[in-house]
PDB file of C-alpha atoms in Angstrom:
ATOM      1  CA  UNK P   1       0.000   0.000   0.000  1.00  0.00           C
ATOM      2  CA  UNK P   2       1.126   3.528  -1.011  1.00  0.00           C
ATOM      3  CA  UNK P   3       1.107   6.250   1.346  1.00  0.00           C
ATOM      4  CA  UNK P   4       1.830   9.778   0.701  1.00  0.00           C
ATOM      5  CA  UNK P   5       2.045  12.322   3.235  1.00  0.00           C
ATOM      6  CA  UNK P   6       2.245  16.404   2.261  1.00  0.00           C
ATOM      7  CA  UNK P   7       3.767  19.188   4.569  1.00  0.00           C
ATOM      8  CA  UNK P   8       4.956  22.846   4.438  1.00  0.00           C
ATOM      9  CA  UNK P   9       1.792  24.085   4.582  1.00  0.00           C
ATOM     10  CA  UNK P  10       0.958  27.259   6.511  1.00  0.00           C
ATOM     11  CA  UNK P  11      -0.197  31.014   6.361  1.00  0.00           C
ATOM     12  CA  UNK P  12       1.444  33.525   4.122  1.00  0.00           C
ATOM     13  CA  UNK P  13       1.141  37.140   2.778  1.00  0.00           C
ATOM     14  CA  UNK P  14       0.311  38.029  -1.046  1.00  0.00           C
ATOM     15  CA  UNK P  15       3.117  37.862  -3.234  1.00  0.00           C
ATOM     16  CA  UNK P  16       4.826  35.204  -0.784  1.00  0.00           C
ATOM     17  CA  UNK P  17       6.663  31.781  -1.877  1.00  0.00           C
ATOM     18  CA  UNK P  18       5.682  28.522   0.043  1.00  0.00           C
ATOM     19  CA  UNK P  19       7.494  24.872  -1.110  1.00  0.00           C
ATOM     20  CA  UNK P  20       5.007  21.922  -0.464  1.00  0.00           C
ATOM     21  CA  UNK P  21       6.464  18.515   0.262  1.00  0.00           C
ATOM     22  CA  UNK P  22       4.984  15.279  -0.417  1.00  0.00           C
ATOM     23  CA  UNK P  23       6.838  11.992   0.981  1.00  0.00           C
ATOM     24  CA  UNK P  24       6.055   8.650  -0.398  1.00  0.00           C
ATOM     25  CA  UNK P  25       6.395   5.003   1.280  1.00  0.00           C
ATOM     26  CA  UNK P  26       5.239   2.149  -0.286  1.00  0.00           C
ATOM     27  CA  UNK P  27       5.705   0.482  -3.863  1.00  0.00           C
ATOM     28  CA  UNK P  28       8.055   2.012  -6.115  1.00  0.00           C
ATOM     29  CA  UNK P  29       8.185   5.947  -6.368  1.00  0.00           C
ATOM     30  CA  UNK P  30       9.715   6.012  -9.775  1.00  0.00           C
ATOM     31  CA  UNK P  31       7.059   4.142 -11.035  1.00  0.00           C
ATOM     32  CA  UNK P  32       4.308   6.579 -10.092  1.00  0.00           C
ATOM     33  CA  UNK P  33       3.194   9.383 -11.832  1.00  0.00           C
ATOM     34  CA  UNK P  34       2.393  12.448  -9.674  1.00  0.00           C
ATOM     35  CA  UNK P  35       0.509  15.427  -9.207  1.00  0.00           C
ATOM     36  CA  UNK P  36      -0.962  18.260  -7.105  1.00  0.00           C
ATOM     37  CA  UNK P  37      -4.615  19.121  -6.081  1.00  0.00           C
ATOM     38  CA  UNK P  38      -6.160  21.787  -4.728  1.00  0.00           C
ATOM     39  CA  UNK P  39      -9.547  22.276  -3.150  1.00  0.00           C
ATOM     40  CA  UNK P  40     -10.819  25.830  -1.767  1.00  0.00           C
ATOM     41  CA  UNK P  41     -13.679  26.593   0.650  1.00  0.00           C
ATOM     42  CA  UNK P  42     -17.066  25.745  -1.334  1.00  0.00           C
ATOM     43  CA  UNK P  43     -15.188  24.790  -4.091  1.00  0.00           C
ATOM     44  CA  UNK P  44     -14.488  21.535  -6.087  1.00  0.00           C
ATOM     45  CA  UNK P  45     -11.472  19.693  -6.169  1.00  0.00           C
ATOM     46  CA  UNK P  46      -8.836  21.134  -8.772  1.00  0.00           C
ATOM     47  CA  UNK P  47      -5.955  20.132 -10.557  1.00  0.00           C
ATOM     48  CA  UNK P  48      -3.152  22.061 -10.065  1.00  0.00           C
ATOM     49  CA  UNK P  49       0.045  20.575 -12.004  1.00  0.00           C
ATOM     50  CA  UNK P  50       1.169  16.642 -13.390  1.00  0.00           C
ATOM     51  CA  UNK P  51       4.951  15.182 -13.342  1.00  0.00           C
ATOM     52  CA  UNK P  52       5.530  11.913 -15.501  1.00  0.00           C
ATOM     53  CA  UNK P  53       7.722   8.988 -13.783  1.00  0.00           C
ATOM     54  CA  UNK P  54      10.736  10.659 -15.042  1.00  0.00           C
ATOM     55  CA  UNK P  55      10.227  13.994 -13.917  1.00  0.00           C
ATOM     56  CA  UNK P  56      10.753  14.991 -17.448  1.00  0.00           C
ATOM     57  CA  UNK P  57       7.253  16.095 -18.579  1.00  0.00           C
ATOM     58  CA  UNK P  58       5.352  18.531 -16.585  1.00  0.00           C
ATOM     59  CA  UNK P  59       2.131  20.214 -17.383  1.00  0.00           C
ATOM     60  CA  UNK P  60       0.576  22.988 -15.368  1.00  0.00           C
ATOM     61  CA  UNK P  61      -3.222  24.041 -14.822  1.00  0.00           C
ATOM     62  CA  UNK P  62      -3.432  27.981 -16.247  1.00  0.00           C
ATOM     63  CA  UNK P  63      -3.595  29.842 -12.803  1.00  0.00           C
ATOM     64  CA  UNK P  64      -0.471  28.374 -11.760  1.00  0.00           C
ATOM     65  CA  UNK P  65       1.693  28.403 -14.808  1.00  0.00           C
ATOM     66  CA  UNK P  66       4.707  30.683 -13.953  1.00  0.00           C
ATOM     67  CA  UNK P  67       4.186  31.091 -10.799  1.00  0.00           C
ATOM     68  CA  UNK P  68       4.741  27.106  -9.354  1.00  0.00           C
ATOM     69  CA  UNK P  69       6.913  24.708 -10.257  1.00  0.00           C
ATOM     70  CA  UNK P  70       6.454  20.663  -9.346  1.00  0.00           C
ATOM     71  CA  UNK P  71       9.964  18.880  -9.153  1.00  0.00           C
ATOM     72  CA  UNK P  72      10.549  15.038  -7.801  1.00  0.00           C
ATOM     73  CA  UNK P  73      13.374  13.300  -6.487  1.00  0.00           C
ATOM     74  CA  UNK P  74      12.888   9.939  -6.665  1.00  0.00           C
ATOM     75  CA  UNK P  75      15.980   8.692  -4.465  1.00  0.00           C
ATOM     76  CA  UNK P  76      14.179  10.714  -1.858  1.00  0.00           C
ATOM     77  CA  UNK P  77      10.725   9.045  -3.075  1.00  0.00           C
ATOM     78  CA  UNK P  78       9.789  12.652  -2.612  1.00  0.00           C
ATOM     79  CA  UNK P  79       7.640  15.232  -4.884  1.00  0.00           C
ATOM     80  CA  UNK P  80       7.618  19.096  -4.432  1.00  0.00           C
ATOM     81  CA  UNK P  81       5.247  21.523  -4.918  1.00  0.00           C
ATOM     82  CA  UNK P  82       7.434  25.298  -5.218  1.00  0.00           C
ATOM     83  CA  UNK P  83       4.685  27.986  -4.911  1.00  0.00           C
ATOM     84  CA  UNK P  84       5.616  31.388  -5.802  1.00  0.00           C
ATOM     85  CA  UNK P  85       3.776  34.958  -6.369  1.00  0.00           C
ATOM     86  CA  UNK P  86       1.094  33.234  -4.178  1.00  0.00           C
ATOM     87  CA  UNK P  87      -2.187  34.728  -4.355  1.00  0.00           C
ATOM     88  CA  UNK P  88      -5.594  35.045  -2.606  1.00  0.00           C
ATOM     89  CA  UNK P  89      -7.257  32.578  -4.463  1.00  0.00           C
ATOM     90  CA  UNK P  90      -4.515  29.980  -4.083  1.00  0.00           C
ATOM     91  CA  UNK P  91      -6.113  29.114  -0.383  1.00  0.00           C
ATOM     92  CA  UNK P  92      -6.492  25.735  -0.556  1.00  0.00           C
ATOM     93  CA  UNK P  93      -6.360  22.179   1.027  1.00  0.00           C
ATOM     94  CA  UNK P  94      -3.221  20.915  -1.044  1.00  0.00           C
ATOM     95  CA  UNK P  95      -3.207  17.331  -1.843  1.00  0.00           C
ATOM     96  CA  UNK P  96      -0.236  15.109  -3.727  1.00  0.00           C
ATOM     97  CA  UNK P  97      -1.774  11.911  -5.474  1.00  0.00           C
ATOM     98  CA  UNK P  98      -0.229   9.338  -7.819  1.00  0.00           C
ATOM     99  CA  UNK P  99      -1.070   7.253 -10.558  1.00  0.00           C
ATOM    100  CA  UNK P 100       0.861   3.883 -11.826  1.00  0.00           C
ATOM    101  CA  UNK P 101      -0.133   4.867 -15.462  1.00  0.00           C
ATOM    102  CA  UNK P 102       2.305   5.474 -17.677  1.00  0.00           C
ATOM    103  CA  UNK P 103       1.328   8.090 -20.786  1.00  0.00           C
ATOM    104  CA  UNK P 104       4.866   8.586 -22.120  1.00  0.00           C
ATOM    105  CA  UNK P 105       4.656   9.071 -25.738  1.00  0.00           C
ATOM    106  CA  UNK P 106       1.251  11.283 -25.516  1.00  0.00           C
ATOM    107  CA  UNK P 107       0.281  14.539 -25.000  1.00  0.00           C
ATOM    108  CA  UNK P 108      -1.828  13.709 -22.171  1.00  0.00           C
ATOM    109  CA  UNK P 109      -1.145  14.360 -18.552  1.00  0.00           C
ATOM    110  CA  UNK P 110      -3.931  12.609 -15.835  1.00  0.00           C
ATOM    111  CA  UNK P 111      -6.076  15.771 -14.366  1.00  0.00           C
ATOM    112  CA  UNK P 112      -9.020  13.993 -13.066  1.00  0.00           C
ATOM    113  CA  UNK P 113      -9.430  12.786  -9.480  1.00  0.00           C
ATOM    114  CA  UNK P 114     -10.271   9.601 -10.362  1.00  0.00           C
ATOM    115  CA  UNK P 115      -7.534   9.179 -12.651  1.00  0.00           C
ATOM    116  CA  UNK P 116      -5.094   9.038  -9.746  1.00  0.00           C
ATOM    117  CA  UNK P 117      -5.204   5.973  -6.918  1.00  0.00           C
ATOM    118  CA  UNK P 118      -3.252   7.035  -4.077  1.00  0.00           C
ATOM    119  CA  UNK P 119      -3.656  10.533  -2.136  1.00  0.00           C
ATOM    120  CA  UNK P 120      -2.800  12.169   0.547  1.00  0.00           C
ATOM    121  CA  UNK P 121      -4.548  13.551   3.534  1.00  0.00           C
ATOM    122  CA  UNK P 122      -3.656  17.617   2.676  1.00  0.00           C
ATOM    123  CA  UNK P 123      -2.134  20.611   3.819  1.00  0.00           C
ATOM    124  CA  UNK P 124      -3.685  23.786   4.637  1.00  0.00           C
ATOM    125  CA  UNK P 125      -2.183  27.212   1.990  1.00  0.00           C
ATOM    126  CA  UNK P 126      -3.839  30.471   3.618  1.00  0.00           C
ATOM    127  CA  UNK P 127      -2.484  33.692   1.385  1.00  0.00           C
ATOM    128  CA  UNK P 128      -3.913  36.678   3.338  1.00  0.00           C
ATOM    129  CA  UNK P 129      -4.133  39.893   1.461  1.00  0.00           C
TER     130      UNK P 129
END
């Protein structure tokens, strides 16, 4: 069983950088594909960014692009979640999940929560303004 745990959650100002850190034990990391939820207050769940198995391919949901970056390290079986520029409306519940589903070859990245099989249990991002 797979079990990812986030942290580096917390409270910060507009315009303030937060890194998000997602630890993984169980199965093989390197065989996982990865990515990073978000869910605001009265809000559905949204996908925030994707990582392939290699860490080579990336793709990023439109209100994040330039402003995070998602990076892995899979001798640390860890994923990372840099958050820059942060805004308002990035105040979320911040969830990692993974997927054993390889798309390598495709222009497709996995951005649906059921398209992933292992999650997290969240961390809080509060961006006061």
């Amino acid at each position: 069983q797979v079990q990812l745990v986030e942290s580096g959650g917390g409270l910060v100002q507009t315009g303030g950088s937060l890194r998000l850190s997602c630890a993984a034990s169980g199965g093989t990391f390197r065989s996982f594909g990865l990515g990073w939820f978000r869910q605001a207050p009265g809000k559905e769940r949204e996908f925030v960014v994707a990582i392939r198995q290699s860490g080579v391919r990336t793709y990023y949901a439109d209100p994040v692009k330039g402003r995070f970056t998602i990076s892995r390290d899979n001798a640390k079986n860890t994923v990372y979640l840099q958050m820059n520029s942060l805004k308002p409306e990035d105040t979320a519940v911040y969830y990692c999940a993974a997927t054993p589903r390889y798309y390598s070859g495709t222009n497709y990245y996995p951005q649906r929560t059921d398209e992933y099989d292992y999650w997290g249990q969240g961390t809080q991002i509060t961006v006061s303004s």
